[in-house]
CSV table of C-alpha atoms in Angstrom, one decimal:
chain,number,residue,atom,x,y,z
A,23,MET,CA,111.1,97.8,113.0
A,24,LEU,CA,113.2,97.7,116.2
A,25,LYS,CA,116.8,98.8,116.2
A,26,THR,CA,117.9,95.6,117.9
A,27,ALA,CA,117.1,92.0,117.2
A,28,GLU,CA,114.3,91.7,119.8
A,29,LEU,CA,111.0,89.9,119.1
A,30,ALA,CA,107.9,92.1,118.8
A,31,ASP,CA,104.2,91.1,118.7
A,32,GLY,CA,103.6,91.8,115.0
A,33,LEU,CA,103.9,89.7,111.9
A,34,LEU,CA,106.7,87.1,112.1
A,35,GLY,CA,108.0,88.7,115.3
A,36,THR,CA,108.4,92.2,113.9
A,37,THR,CA,106.5,95.5,114.7
A,38,LEU,CA,104.6,95.3,111.4
A,39,GLN,CA,100.8,94.7,111.8
A,40,TRP,CA,98.2,93.8,109.1
A,41,ASP,CA,96.8,97.4,109.5
A,42,ASP,CA,100.3,98.7,108.6
A,43,VAL,CA,100.5,96.6,105.4
A,44,GLU,CA,97.0,97.7,104.4
A,45,GLU,CA,97.9,101.4,105.0
A,46,ILE,CA,101.1,101.0,102.9
A,47,ALA,CA,99.1,99.2,100.1
A,48,ASN,CA,96.7,102.1,100.0
A,49,GLU,CA,99.5,104.7,99.9
A,50,CYS,CA,100.9,103.0,96.9
A,51,ALA,CA,97.6,102.4,95.2
A,52,LYS,CA,97.2,106.1,94.4
A,53,GLY,CA,93.5,106.8,95.1
A,54,VAL,CA,92.2,103.2,94.7
A,55,GLU,CA,90.9,102.0,98.1
A,56,LEU,CA,92.2,98.5,99.0
A,57,LYS,CA,90.9,96.3,101.8
A,58,PHE,CA,92.1,93.0,103.1
A,59,GLY,CA,89.5,90.2,103.2
A,60,GLU,CA,88.9,88.1,106.3
A,61,LYS,CA,91.0,85.1,105.1
A,62,ILE,CA,94.5,86.5,105.5
A,63,SER,CA,97.4,84.6,106.9
A,64,ILE,CA,101.2,84.8,107.0
A,65,LYS,CA,104.0,82.2,107.0
A,66,PRO,CA,107.7,82.2,106.2
A,67,VAL,CA,108.3,81.2,102.6
A,68,SER,CA,111.8,80.0,103.3
A,69,ASN,CA,113.3,77.1,105.1
A,70,PRO,CA,112.6,77.6,108.9
A,71,CYS,CA,116.3,77.2,109.5
A,72,LEU,CA,117.0,80.3,107.5
A,73,GLU,CA,114.8,83.1,108.8
A,74,LEU,CA,117.8,85.4,108.6
A,75,LEU,CA,116.2,88.6,107.4
A,76,THR,CA,113.5,88.9,110.1
A,77,SER,CA,114.1,90.6,113.3
A,78,ASN,CA,114.4,87.3,115.2
A,79,GLY,CA,116.8,85.7,112.8
A,80,LEU,CA,119.8,86.1,115.1
A,81,LEU,CA,117.9,86.2,118.4
A,82,LYS,CA,118.9,82.8,119.7
A,83,MET,CA,122.5,83.7,119.3
A,84,LYS,CA,122.1,85.6,122.6
A,85,ASN,CA,121.9,82.2,124.4
A,86,HIS,CA,125.5,81.5,123.3
A,87,PRO,CA,128.2,81.4,126.1
A,88,ILE,CA,129.4,84.8,124.9
A,89,PRO,CA,126.1,86.7,124.8
A,90,ILE,CA,127.5,90.2,124.6
A,91,ILE,CA,129.4,89.4,121.4
A,92,ALA,CA,126.4,87.6,120.0
A,93,ALA,CA,124.1,90.6,120.8
A,94,ASP,CA,126.5,93.0,119.1
A,95,ILE,CA,126.6,90.9,116.0
A,96,SER,CA,122.9,90.6,116.0
A,97,ASP,CA,122.3,94.3,116.4
A,98,GLU,CA,124.9,95.2,113.7
A,99,PHE,CA,123.2,92.8,111.3
A,100,ILE,CA,119.9,94.5,111.9
A,101,LYS,CA,121.4,97.8,110.8
A,102,PHE,CA,122.4,96.1,107.6
A,103,LEU,CA,118.9,95.1,106.7
A,104,PRO,CA,117.0,98.4,106.0
A,105,PRO,CA,119.4,99.5,103.2
A,106,CYS,CA,119.0,96.0,101.6
A,107,HIS,CA,115.2,96.3,101.9
A,108,ASN,CA,115.3,99.7,100.3
A,109,SER,CA,117.7,98.5,97.5
A,110,GLU,CA,115.2,95.8,96.7
A,111,ILE,CA,112.4,98.4,96.3
A,112,TYR,CA,114.8,100.5,94.2
A,113,PHE,CA,115.6,97.4,92.0
A,114,TYR,CA,111.9,96.6,91.4
A,115,ASN,CA,110.9,100.2,90.7
A,116,TYR,CA,113.7,100.3,88.1
A,117,ILE,CA,112.8,97.0,86.5
A,118,ARG,CA,109.2,98.3,86.1
A,119,THR,CA,110.5,101.1,83.8
A,120,LEU,CA,111.9,98.6,81.3
A,121,PRO,CA,109.9,98.2,78.0
A,122,THR,CA,109.9,94.4,78.3
A,123,PRO,CA,109.0,92.6,81.6
A,124,LEU,CA,111.5,90.0,82.9
A,125,SER,CA,109.8,86.6,83.1
A,126,ILE,CA,112.5,85.4,85.6
A,127,LEU,CA,111.1,87.8,88.3
A,128,PRO,CA,107.9,87.7,90.3
A,129,GLU,CA,105.5,90.6,89.8
A,130,TYR,CA,106.1,93.5,92.1
A,131,TYR,CA,102.9,95.0,93.6
A,132,PHE,CA,104.0,97.7,96.0
A,133,GLY,CA,106.5,98.5,98.7
A,134,LYS,CA,107.6,101.1,101.3
A,135,GLU,CA,111.2,102.0,102.3
A,136,ILE,CA,112.4,101.7,105.9
A,137,GLU,CA,113.9,104.9,107.3
A,138,LEU,CA,115.9,105.6,110.5
A,139,GLU,CA,114.0,107.7,113.0
A,140,SER,CA,115.5,110.1,115.5
A,141,ASP,CA,115.1,107.7,118.4
A,142,GLY,CA,117.3,105.1,116.6
A,143,ASN,CA,114.4,102.8,115.6
A,144,TYR,CA,113.1,102.3,112.1
A,145,THR,CA,109.9,103.1,110.3
A,146,LYS,CA,107.7,100.3,109.1
A,147,GLY,CA,108.1,99.1,105.6
A,148,CYS,CA,107.3,96.1,103.5
A,149,ILE,CA,107.5,94.7,99.9
A,150,ALA,CA,104.6,92.9,98.2
A,151,ILE,CA,105.4,90.6,95.3
A,152,GLU,CA,103.8,87.7,93.6
A,153,LEU,CA,103.8,84.4,95.4
A,154,VAL,CA,105.4,82.0,93.0
A,155,GLU,CA,104.1,78.5,93.8
A,156,ASN,CA,105.3,75.1,93.0
A,157,VAL,CA,108.9,76.0,93.3
A,158,LYS,CA,111.6,74.6,95.7
A,159,THR,CA,113.5,76.9,97.9
A,160,LEU,CA,117.1,75.8,98.5
A,161,SER,CA,119.0,76.9,101.6
A,162,PRO,CA,122.7,77.2,102.3
A,163,LEU,CA,122.4,73.8,103.9
A,164,GLU,CA,121.8,72.4,100.4
A,165,ASN,CA,123.9,72.4,97.2
A,166,PHE,CA,123.0,73.1,93.6
A,167,THR,CA,123.3,70.6,90.9
A,168,ASP,CA,125.3,71.6,87.8
A,169,SER,CA,122.1,72.3,85.8
A,170,GLN,CA,120.7,74.5,88.6
A,171,MET,CA,123.9,76.5,88.8
A,172,LEU,CA,124.0,77.1,85.1
A,173,GLN,CA,120.4,78.3,85.3
A,174,VAL,CA,121.3,80.7,88.1
A,175,LEU,CA,124.3,82.0,86.1
A,176,ASP,CA,122.2,82.7,83.0
A,177,SER,CA,119.5,84.4,85.0
A,178,LEU,CA,122.1,86.6,86.8
A,179,ALA,CA,123.7,87.6,83.5
A,180,LYS,CA,120.2,88.5,82.1
A,181,LEU,CA,119.4,90.6,85.2
A,182,GLN,CA,122.8,92.4,85.1
A,183,THR,CA,122.4,93.2,81.4
A,184,GLN,CA,119.3,95.3,82.2
A,185,PHE,CA,121.4,97.7,84.3
A,186,LEU,CA,124.2,98.4,81.8
A,187,ASP,CA,122.7,101.5,80.3
A,188,MET,CA,121.2,103.0,83.5
A,189,ASN,CA,121.8,106.7,83.4
A,190,GLU,CA,123.7,108.6,86.2
A,191,GLU,CA,120.5,110.2,87.5
A,192,GLU,CA,119.0,106.8,88.2
A,193,ARG,CA,122.2,105.6,89.7
A,194,ARG,CA,122.2,108.4,92.2
A,195,LYS,CA,118.8,107.3,93.6
A,196,ALA,CA,120.3,104.0,94.8
A,197,PRO,CA,120.3,103.5,98.6
A,198,HIS,CA,124.0,102.6,98.4
A,199,ARG,CA,126.6,102.0,95.8
A,200,GLY,CA,129.3,99.4,95.6
A,201,LEU,CA,130.5,97.1,98.4
A,202,ALA,CA,131.5,99.9,100.7
A,203,GLY,CA,128.0,101.3,100.7
A,204,LEU,CA,126.3,97.9,100.9
A,205,TYR,CA,128.4,96.7,103.9
A,206,SER,CA,128.9,100.0,105.6
A,207,THR,CA,128.0,98.4,109.0
A,208,PHE,CA,130.2,95.4,108.5
A,209,LYS,CA,133.5,96.9,109.8
A,210,ASP,CA,136.5,94.8,110.6
A,211,TRP,CA,135.8,94.9,114.3
A,212,PHE,CA,132.4,93.5,113.6
A,213,LEU,CA,133.9,90.7,111.5
A,214,GLN,CA,136.3,90.0,114.3
A,215,LEU,CA,133.5,89.7,116.8
A,216,ASN,CA,131.8,87.2,114.5
A,217,ASN,CA,135.0,85.3,114.0
A,218,GLY,CA,135.4,85.1,117.8
A,219,LEU,CA,132.0,83.5,118.0
A,220,MET,CA,132.9,81.0,115.3
A,221,ALA,CA,136.2,80.2,117.2
A,222,GLN,CA,134.1,78.9,120.1
A,223,PHE,CA,132.9,76.0,117.9
A,224,PRO,CA,134.5,72.7,119.2
A,225,ASP,CA,136.5,71.8,116.1
A,226,PRO,CA,140.3,72.1,116.1
A,227,GLU,CA,140.5,72.9,112.4
A,228,MET,CA,137.8,75.6,112.7
A,229,GLN,CA,139.8,77.1,115.6
A,230,LYS,CA,143.0,77.2,113.6
A,231,LEU,CA,141.2,78.8,110.6
A,232,THR,CA,139.6,81.5,112.8
A,233,GLU,CA,142.9,82.2,114.4
A,234,THR,CA,144.6,82.7,111.0
A,235,PHE,CA,141.6,84.7,109.7
A,236,ALA,CA,141.9,87.1,112.7
A,237,ARG,CA,145.6,87.8,111.8
A,238,LYS,CA,145.0,88.2,108.1
A,239,LEU,CA,141.8,90.3,108.1
A,240,PRO,CA,143.6,93.7,108.5
A,241,GLU,CA,145.6,92.8,105.3
A,242,ILE,CA,142.7,91.8,103.1
A,243,MET,CA,141.7,94.2,100.4
A,244,THR,CA,139.0,96.5,101.6
A,245,ALA,CA,135.6,97.2,100.1
A,246,ASP,CA,136.7,100.8,99.3
A,247,ASP,CA,139.7,99.3,97.3
A,248,LEU,CA,137.4,96.9,95.5
A,249,ASP,CA,135.0,99.6,94.5
A,250,LEU,CA,137.9,101.3,92.7
A,251,LEU,CA,138.7,98.2,90.5
A,252,PRO,CA,136.2,98.9,87.7
A,253,ALA,CA,137.8,102.2,86.9
A,254,GLN,CA,141.4,100.9,87.4
A,255,LEU,CA,140.7,98.0,85.1
A,256,GLU,CA,138.5,99.9,82.7
A,257,MET,CA,135.5,97.8,83.4
A,258,GLN,CA,131.8,98.8,83.4
A,259,ARG,CA,130.0,98.6,86.7
A,260,MET,CA,127.1,96.1,87.1
A,261,ILE,CA,123.9,95.6,89.0
A,262,HIS,CA,124.9,97.1,92.4
A,263,PHE,CA,127.4,99.5,90.8
A,264,GLY,CA,130.2,97.2,91.7
A,265,LEU,CA,131.8,93.9,90.5
A,266,ALA,CA,129.9,91.0,88.9
A,267,ALA,CA,132.5,88.8,90.6
A,268,THR,CA,131.1,89.6,94.0
A,269,ASP,CA,127.7,88.2,93.2
A,270,LEU,CA,129.4,85.1,91.8
A,271,ALA,CA,131.5,84.6,94.9
A,272,ARG,CA,128.4,84.7,97.1
A,273,VAL,CA,126.5,82.2,94.9
A,274,PHE,CA,129.5,79.8,94.7
A,275,ASN,CA,130.0,79.9,98.5
A,276,THR,CA,126.5,79.3,99.5
A,277,CYS,CA,125.3,76.9,96.8
A,278,LEU,CA,128.3,74.6,96.3
A,279,THR,CA,130.4,72.3,98.5
A,280,PRO,CA,134.0,73.4,98.8
A,281,GLU,CA,135.0,70.4,96.6
A,282,ALA,CA,132.5,71.4,93.9
A,283,ARG,CA,133.5,75.0,94.0
A,284,HIS,CA,137.2,74.2,93.7
A,285,ALA,CA,136.6,71.9,90.8
A,286,ASN,CA,134.2,74.2,88.9
A,287,THR,CA,135.0,77.8,89.6
A,288,ASP,CA,136.9,78.4,86.4
A,289,ARG,CA,134.3,76.6,84.3
A,290,TYR,CA,131.4,78.5,86.0
A,291,LEU,CA,133.2,81.8,85.4
A,292,GLU,CA,133.5,80.9,81.7
A,293,LYS,CA,129.9,79.8,81.5
A,294,TYR,CA,128.7,83.0,83.2
A,295,TYR,CA,130.7,85.1,80.8
A,296,LYS,CA,129.3,83.2,77.8
A,297,PHE,CA,125.8,83.8,79.1
A,298,LEU,CA,126.6,87.5,79.6
A,299,GLU,CA,127.9,87.7,76.0
A,300,THR,CA,124.7,86.2,74.7
A,301,ARG,CA,122.4,88.4,76.8
A,302,CYS,CA,124.3,91.5,75.8
A,303,LYS,CA,124.1,90.6,72.1
A,304,GLU,CA,120.4,90.0,72.4
A,305,ALA,CA,119.9,93.4,74.1
A,306,GLY,CA,122.2,95.2,71.6
A,307,LYS,CA,124.7,96.2,74.3
A,308,GLU,CA,128.5,95.8,74.6
A,309,VAL,CA,129.9,93.3,77.1
A,310,PRO,CA,131.2,95.4,80.0
A,311,PHE,CA,134.4,93.4,80.6
A,312,ASP,CA,136.4,90.4,79.3
A,313,LEU,CA,136.9,87.0,80.9
A,314,GLU,CA,140.4,87.8,82.1
A,315,GLN,CA,139.0,90.9,84.0
A,316,LEU,CA,136.2,88.8,85.4
A,317,THR,CA,138.6,86.2,86.7
A,318,THR,CA,141.0,88.8,88.1
A,319,THR,CA,138.3,90.6,90.0
A,320,TYR,CA,136.9,87.4,91.3
A,321,GLN,CA,140.3,86.4,92.8
A,322,LEU,CA,140.7,89.9,94.3
A,323,ALA,CA,137.2,90.2,95.6
A,324,TYR,CA,136.8,86.7,97.0
A,325,PRO,CA,138.4,87.3,100.5
A,326,ARG,CA,136.5,90.4,101.4
A,327,VAL,CA,133.2,89.3,99.9
A,328,SER,CA,133.4,86.0,101.7
A,329,ALA,CA,134.4,87.6,104.9
A,330,TYR,CA,131.2,89.7,104.7
A,331,LEU,CA,129.2,86.4,104.2
A,332,LEU,CA,130.5,84.8,107.4
A,333,PRO,CA,128.1,86.5,109.9
A,334,ALA,CA,125.1,85.2,108.0
A,335,LEU,CA,126.6,81.7,107.9
A,336,THR,CA,127.2,82.0,111.7
A,337,ALA,CA,123.5,82.6,112.1
A,338,VAL,CA,122.6,79.6,109.9
A,339,LEU,CA,125.0,77.5,112.0
A,340,GLU,CA,123.2,78.5,115.2
A,341,LYS,CA,119.9,77.5,113.7
A,342,VAL,CA,121.2,74.1,112.8
A,343,VAL,CA,122.7,73.6,116.2
A,344,SER,CA,119.4,74.4,117.8
A,345,MET,CA,117.5,71.8,115.7
A,346,PRO,CA,116.2,68.7,117.6
A,347,ASP,CA,118.7,65.9,117.6
A,348,SER,CA,118.2,63.6,114.6
A,349,PRO,CA,120.2,62.0,111.8
A,350,ILE,CA,119.1,64.8,109.5
A,351,LYS,CA,120.6,67.4,111.9
A,352,LEU,CA,123.9,65.5,112.1
A,353,ALA,CA,124.1,65.4,108.3
A,354,PHE,CA,123.2,69.1,107.9
A,355,LEU,CA,125.7,70.0,110.6
A,356,GLY,CA,128.6,68.0,109.1
A,357,SER,CA,127.9,69.4,105.6
A,358,PHE,CA,127.5,73.0,106.8
A,359,ILE,CA,130.6,73.0,109.0
A,360,ALA,CA,132.6,71.6,106.0
A,361,LYS,CA,131.2,74.4,103.9
A,362,VAL,CA,132.2,77.1,106.4
A,363,LYS,CA,135.7,75.8,106.9
A,364,GLY,CA,136.1,75.6,103.2
A,365,ILE,CA,135.2,79.3,102.9
A,366,TYR,CA,137.6,80.2,105.7
A,367,ALA,CA,140.4,78.3,104.0
A,368,ASP,CA,139.8,79.9,100.6
A,369,ILE,CA,139.6,83.4,102.1
A,370,ILE,CA,143.2,82.8,103.3
A,371,GLU,CA,144.3,81.1,100.1
A,372,TYR,CA,143.0,83.8,97.8
A,373,HIS,CA,144.4,86.6,99.9
A,374,GLU,CA,147.8,85.1,100.1
A,375,ASN,CA,147.9,84.5,96.3
A,376,ARG,CA,146.0,87.4,95.0
A,377,PRO,CA,147.0,88.5,91.5
A,378,GLU,CA,148.9,91.7,90.6
A,379,PHE,CA,146.9,94.3,88.6
């Protein structure tokens, strides 16, 4: 994997080749020789507008009128990906140790972590999981129905319950802990660079929001501060050793219109909490926090978590703008811009009205 967002001649524009995948598969097979057949192919499984986690996901941003800023954003985003990849392998390896398989997850076959080399580039890694067919992939350009959101909240509660009794030795193996570790490359200067890019969008309301965001960002609660909340509020940590509210904020932002999010946040927090109570009872575990603590941490975490989401949304916006002109493009663009502006406005609103604790 390259250290910058440059296209290579391998699979999906990366440095990874089929021979590398075969070698990794054999390393993980522990003595069983594996060989690919002749009929092998590869294609993105997500919406082509959302190839964010490949090395070319942000490449076209370099064609923007401010290419230096775009390149910096792209390269910092690339640094963010290897720890996420490694965390996914960590996640699947832990899930494999559970006595009962989780039917909501695809089967995990093998994987190899990505490591930083002395020259600044990364080693090659991959994850092989079951291809789940006959399912619909929804992108941030689309929005969940109420029933879809409830299904996600229940599945999230079920997943998080599995990590409640993880011992400290297993926790120490994690590639990063809490928000500060997860977003270690997303410093405020990086978020300001991305904000400057969004400020170039020809929309007066967007320009006003980005201007206010630039002033408020230094005041927003940091990831380090948020990582202290579980201990301060006597809450138990969740799946990424941080706050369950951070996962919920990301889901609500990307999967709902601003109007739907405003109308349903309290109800969805309550629904999630009921699902968590049910899943904990089924597993014979104590619920790690109460609804008031969940609501408080959501309100406190929303500005920082949503600020960390903005660079990915910038990349999606660039993809939409680069689509061929059509009525579909105009509909996507209008909906997505409204979603991004809603997130900006709520970052400011939640920050200015954050609760005392």
